[in-house]
mmCIF file of C-alpha atoms in Angstrom:
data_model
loop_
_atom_site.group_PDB
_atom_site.id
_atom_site.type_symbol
_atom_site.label_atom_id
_atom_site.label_comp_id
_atom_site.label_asym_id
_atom_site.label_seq_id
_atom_site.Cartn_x
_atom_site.Cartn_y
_atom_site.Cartn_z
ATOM 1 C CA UNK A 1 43.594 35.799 4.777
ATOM 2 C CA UNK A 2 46.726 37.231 2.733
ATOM 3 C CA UNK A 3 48.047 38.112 6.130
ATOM 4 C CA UNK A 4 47.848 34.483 7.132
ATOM 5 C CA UNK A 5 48.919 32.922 4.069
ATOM 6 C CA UNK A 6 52.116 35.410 4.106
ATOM 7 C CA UNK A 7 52.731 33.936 7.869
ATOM 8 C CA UNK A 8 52.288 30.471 7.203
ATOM 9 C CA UNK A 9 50.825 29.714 10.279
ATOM 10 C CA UNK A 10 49.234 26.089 9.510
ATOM 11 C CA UNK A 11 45.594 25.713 9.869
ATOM 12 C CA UNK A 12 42.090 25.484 8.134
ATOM 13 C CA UNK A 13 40.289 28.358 6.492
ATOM 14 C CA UNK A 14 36.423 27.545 5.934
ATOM 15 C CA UNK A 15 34.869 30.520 3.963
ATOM 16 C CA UNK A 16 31.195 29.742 3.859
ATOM 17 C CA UNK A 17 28.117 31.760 1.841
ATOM 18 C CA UNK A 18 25.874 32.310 -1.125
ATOM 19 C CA UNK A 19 27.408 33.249 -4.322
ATOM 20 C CA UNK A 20 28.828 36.252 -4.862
ATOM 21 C CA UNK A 21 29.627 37.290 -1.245
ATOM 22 C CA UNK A 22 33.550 37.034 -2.611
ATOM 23 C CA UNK A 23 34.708 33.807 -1.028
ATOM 24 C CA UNK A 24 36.361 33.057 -4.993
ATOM 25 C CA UNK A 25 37.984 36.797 -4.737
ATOM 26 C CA UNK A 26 39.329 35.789 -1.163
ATOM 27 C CA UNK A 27 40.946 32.790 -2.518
ATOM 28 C CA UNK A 28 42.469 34.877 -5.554
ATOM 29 C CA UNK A 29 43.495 36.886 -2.825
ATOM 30 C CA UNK A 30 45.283 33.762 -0.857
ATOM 31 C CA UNK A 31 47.273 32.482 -3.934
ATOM 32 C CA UNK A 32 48.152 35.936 -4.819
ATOM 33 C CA UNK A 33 49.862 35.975 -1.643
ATOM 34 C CA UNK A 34 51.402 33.360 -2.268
ATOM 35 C CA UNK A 35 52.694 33.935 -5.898
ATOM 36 C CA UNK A 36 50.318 31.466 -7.313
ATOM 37 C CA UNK A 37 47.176 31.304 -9.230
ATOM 38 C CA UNK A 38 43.835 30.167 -8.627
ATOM 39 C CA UNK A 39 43.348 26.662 -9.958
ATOM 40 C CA UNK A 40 40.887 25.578 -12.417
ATOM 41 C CA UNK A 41 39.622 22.614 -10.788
ATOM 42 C CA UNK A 42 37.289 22.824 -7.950
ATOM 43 C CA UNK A 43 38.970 19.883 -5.787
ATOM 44 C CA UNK A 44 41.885 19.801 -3.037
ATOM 45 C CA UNK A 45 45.077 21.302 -4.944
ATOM 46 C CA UNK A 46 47.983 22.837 -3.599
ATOM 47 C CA UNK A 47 48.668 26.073 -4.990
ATOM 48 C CA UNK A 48 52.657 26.441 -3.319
ATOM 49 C CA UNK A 49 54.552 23.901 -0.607
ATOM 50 C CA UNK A 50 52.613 23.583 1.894
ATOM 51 C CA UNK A 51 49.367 25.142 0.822
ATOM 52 C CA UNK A 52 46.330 24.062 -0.065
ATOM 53 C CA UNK A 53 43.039 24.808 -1.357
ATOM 54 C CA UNK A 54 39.444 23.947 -2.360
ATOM 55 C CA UNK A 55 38.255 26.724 -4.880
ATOM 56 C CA UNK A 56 34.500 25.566 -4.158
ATOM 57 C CA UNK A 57 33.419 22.340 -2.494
ATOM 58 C CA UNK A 58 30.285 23.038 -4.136
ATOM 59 C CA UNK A 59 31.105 21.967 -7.188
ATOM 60 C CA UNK A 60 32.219 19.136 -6.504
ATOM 61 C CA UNK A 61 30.145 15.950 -7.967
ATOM 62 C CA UNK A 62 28.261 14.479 -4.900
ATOM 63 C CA UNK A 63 28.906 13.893 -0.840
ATOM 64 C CA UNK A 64 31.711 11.287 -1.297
ATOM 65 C CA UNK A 65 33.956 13.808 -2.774
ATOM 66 C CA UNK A 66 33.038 16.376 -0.662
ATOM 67 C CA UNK A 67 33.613 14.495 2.420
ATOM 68 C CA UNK A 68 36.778 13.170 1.747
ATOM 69 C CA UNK A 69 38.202 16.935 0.425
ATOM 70 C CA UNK A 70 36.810 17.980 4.168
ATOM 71 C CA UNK A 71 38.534 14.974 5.759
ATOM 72 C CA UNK A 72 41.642 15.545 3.911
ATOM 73 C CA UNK A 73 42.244 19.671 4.737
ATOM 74 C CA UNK A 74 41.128 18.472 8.585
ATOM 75 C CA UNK A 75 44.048 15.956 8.598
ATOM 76 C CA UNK A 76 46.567 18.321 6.831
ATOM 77 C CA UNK A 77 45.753 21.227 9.032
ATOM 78 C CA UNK A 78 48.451 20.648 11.492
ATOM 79 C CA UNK A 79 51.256 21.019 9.349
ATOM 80 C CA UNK A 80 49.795 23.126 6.132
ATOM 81 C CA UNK A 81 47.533 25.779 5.575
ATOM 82 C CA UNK A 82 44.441 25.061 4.059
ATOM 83 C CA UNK A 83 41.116 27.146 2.582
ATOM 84 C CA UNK A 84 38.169 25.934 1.617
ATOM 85 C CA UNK A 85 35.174 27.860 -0.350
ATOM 86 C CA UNK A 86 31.886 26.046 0.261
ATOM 87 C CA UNK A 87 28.003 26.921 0.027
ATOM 88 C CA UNK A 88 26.406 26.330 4.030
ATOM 89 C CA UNK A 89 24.414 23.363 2.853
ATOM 90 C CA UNK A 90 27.468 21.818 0.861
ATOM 91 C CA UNK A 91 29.189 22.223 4.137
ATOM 92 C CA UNK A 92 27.264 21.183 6.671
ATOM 93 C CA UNK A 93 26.363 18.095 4.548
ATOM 94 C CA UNK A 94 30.043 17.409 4.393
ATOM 95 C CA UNK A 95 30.917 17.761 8.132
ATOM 96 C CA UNK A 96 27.819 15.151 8.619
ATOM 97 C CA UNK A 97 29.525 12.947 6.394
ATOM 98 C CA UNK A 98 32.989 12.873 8.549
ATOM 99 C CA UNK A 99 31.180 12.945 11.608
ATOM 100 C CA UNK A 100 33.177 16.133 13.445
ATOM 101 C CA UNK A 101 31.069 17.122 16.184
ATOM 102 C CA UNK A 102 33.129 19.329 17.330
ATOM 103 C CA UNK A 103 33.717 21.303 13.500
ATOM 104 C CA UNK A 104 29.674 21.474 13.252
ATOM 105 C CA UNK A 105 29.062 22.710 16.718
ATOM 106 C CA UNK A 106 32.092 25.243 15.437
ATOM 107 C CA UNK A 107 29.884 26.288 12.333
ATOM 108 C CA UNK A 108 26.415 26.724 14.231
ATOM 109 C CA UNK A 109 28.319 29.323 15.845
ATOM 110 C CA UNK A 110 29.961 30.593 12.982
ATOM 111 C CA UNK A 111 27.076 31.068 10.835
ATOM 112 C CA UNK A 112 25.531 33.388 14.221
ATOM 113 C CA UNK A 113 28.340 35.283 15.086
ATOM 114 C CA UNK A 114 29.752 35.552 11.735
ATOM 115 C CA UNK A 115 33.169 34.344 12.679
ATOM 116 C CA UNK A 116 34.870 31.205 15.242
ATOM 117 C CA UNK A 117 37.939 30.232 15.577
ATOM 118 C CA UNK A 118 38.056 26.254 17.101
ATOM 119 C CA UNK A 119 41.686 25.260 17.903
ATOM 120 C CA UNK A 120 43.233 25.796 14.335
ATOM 121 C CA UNK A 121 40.092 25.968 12.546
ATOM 122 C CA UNK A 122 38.366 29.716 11.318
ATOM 123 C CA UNK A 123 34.847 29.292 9.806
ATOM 124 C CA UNK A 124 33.833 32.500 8.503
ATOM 125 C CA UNK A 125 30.420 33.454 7.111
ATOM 126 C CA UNK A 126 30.638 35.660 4.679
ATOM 127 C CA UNK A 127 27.136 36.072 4.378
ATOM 128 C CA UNK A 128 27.212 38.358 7.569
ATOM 129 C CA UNK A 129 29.423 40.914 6.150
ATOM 130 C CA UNK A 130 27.610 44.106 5.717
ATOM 131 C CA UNK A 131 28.770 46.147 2.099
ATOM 132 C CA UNK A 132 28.153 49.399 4.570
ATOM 133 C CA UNK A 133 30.431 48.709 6.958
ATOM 134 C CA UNK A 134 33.348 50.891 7.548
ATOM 135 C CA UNK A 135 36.435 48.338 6.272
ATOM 136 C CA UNK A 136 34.251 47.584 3.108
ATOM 137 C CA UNK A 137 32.309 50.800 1.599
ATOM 138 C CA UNK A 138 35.388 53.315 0.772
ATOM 139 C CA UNK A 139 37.118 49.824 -0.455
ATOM 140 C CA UNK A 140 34.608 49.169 -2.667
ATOM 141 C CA UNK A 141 33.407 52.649 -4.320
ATOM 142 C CA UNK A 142 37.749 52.799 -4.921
ATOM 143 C CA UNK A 143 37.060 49.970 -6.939
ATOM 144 C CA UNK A 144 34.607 50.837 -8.858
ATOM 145 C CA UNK A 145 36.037 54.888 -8.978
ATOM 146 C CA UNK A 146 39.402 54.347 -9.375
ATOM 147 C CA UNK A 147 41.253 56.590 -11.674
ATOM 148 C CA UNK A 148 42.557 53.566 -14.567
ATOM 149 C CA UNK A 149 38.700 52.700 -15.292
ATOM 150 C CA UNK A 150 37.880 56.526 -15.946
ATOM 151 C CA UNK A 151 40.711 57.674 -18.154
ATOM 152 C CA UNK A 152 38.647 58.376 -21.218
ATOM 153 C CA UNK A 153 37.912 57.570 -24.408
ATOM 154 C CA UNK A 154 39.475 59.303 -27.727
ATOM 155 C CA UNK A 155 37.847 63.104 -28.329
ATOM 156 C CA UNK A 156 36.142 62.535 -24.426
ATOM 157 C CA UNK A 157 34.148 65.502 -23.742
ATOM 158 C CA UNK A 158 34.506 65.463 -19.681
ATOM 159 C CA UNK A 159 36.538 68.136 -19.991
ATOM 160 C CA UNK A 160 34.207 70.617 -20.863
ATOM 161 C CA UNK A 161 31.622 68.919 -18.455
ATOM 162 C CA UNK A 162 29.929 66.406 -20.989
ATOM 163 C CA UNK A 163 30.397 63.308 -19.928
ATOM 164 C CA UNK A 164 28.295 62.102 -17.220
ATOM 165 C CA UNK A 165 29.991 58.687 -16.591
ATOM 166 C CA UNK A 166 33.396 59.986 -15.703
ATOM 167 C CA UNK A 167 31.429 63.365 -13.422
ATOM 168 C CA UNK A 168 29.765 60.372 -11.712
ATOM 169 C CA UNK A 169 32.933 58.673 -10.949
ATOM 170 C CA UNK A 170 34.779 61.856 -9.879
ATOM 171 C CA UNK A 171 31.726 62.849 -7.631
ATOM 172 C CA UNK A 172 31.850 59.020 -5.869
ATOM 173 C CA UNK A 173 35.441 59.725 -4.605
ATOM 174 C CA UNK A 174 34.053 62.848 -2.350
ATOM 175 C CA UNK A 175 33.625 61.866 0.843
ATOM 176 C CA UNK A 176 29.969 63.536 1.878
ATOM 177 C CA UNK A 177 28.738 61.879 -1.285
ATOM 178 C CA UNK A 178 29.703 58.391 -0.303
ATOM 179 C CA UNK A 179 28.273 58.849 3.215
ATOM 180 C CA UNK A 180 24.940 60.080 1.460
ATOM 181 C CA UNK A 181 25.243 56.882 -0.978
ATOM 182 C CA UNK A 182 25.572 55.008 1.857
ATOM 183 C CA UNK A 183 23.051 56.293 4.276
ATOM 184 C CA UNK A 184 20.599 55.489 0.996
ATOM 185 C CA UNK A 185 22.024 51.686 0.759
ATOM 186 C CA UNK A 186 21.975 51.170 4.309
ATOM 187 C CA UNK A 187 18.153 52.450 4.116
ATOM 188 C CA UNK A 188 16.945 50.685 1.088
ATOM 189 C CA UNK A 189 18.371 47.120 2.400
ATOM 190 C CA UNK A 190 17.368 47.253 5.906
ATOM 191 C CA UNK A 191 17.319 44.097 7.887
ATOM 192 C CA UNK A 192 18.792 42.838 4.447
ATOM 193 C CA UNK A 193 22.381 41.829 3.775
ATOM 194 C CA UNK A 194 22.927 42.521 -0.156
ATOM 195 C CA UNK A 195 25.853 40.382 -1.279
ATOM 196 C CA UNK A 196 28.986 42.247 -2.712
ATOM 197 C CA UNK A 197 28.166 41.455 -6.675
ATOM 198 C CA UNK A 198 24.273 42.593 -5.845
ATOM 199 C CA UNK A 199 26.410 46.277 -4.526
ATOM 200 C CA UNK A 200 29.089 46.124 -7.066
ATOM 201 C CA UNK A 201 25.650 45.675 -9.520
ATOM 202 C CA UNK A 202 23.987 49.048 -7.945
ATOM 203 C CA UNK A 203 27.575 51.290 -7.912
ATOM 204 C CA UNK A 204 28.379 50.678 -11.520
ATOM 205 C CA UNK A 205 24.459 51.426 -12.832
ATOM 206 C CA UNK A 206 24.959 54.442 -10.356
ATOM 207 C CA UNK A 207 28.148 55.243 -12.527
ATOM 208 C CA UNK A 208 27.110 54.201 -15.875
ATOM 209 C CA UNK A 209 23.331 54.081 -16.065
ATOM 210 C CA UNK A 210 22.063 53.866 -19.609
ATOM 211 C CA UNK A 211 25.406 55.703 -20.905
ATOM 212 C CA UNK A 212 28.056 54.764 -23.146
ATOM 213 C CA UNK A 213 30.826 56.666 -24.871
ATOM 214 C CA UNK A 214 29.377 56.917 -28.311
ATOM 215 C CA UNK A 215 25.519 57.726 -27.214
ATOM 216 C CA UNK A 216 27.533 60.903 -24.706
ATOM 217 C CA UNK A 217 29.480 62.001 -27.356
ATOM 218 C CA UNK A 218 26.672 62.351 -30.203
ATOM 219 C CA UNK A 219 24.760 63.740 -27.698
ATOM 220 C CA UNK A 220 27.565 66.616 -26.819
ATOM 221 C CA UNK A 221 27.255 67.083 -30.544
ATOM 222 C CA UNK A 222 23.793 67.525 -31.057
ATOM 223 C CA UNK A 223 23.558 70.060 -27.939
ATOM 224 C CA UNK A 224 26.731 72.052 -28.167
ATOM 225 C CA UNK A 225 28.008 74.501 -30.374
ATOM 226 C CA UNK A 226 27.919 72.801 -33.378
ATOM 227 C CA UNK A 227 24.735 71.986 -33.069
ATOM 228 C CA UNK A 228 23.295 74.655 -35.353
ATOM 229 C CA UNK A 229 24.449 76.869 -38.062
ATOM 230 C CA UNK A 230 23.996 80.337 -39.344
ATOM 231 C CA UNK A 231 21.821 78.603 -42.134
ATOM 232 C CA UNK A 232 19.891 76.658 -40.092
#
């Protein structure tokens, strides 16, 4: 998607799914791109010339709306670049609406194959993407590892091997632990597809758990040297 919006190849963008699957992070992504920011409303806005997009047609009031937001990025498509976020139902309600046979044949067979491409029209479901999968699992455990989260707080005791956030961190960057993290994940979802804030969930409690700087470093204290005196 930043690819595309960098190219400015016109067309229409339909990211589909549940929450939390990251269609609102893809459209961050777009008006990054683009030197813009993602707008507050939920309607048709253009974020640059010749760009456009609908943060969530979900949210929008009722199937008028929602129709004519549709109707509008179809018609502009041509000549701009357009991307819509939208919830299946929300969607499929809205290409009913317009009547586009050919747009809702295009999402039946989006929604099975994950991804179609009709003339200048994409439809991805982003419910098909599997956290697991080689382009997404080192991406994500950088996120969640990377160096500027796990810098330490004032008198941290990681360097004599007491803090067990920051050890957890450092051991998620090796790569035979992440393929052993992610033989687990792949086991414990089976047929499942967990969305990306259910994983992001899982990786930080993985990280974190019940920890926090000032329960790690009182319990450094209690254990280490300083523990106990000669008069004790």
């Amino acid at each position: 998607v930043t690819d595309w919006a960098r190219s400015a190849t016109p067309g229409l963008v339909i990211l589909t799914g549940n929450a939390g699957t990251g269609k609102t992070a893809v459209a961050e992504a777009f008006c990054q791109a683009l030197g813009a920011t993602l707008p507050q409303a939920d309607e048709l806005a253009e974020v640059a010339p010749g760009r456009w997009i609908v943060k969530d047609l979900s949210a929008l009031p009722d199937h008028g709306p929602r129709a004519t937001a549709l109707a509008t990025a179809l018609g502009y498509r041509t000549t701009t670049q357009v991307l819509i976020c939208a919830n299946e139902g929300v969607l499929r309600d809205a290409i009913d609406t317009i009547g586009s046979i050919p747009i809702a044949l295009a999402l039946e067979l989006g929604l099975r194959q994950g991804a179609v491409r009709h003339d200048d029209v994409t439809i991805v479901n982003v419910n098909r993407q599997r956290p697991t999968g080689g382009l997404i699992w080192d991406k994500l455990l950088d996120f969640v590892t990377r160096e500027d989260l796990w810098t330490g707080c004032a008198n941290c005791p990681f360097g004599t091997g007491g803090c067990p956030m920051r050890r957890n961190a450092e051991k998620l960057r090796l790569p035979a632990v992440r393929e052993q993290l992610r033989a687990l994940v792949r086991l414990g979802t089976g047929e499942a597809v967990p969305t990306l804030r259910e994983v992001l969930a899982i990786l930080s409690w993985a990280i974190v758990g019940n920890h926090d700087c000032a329960r790690v470093k009182a319990r450094v204290r209690d254990l280490g040297n300083e523990a106990f005196t000669a008069s004790d």
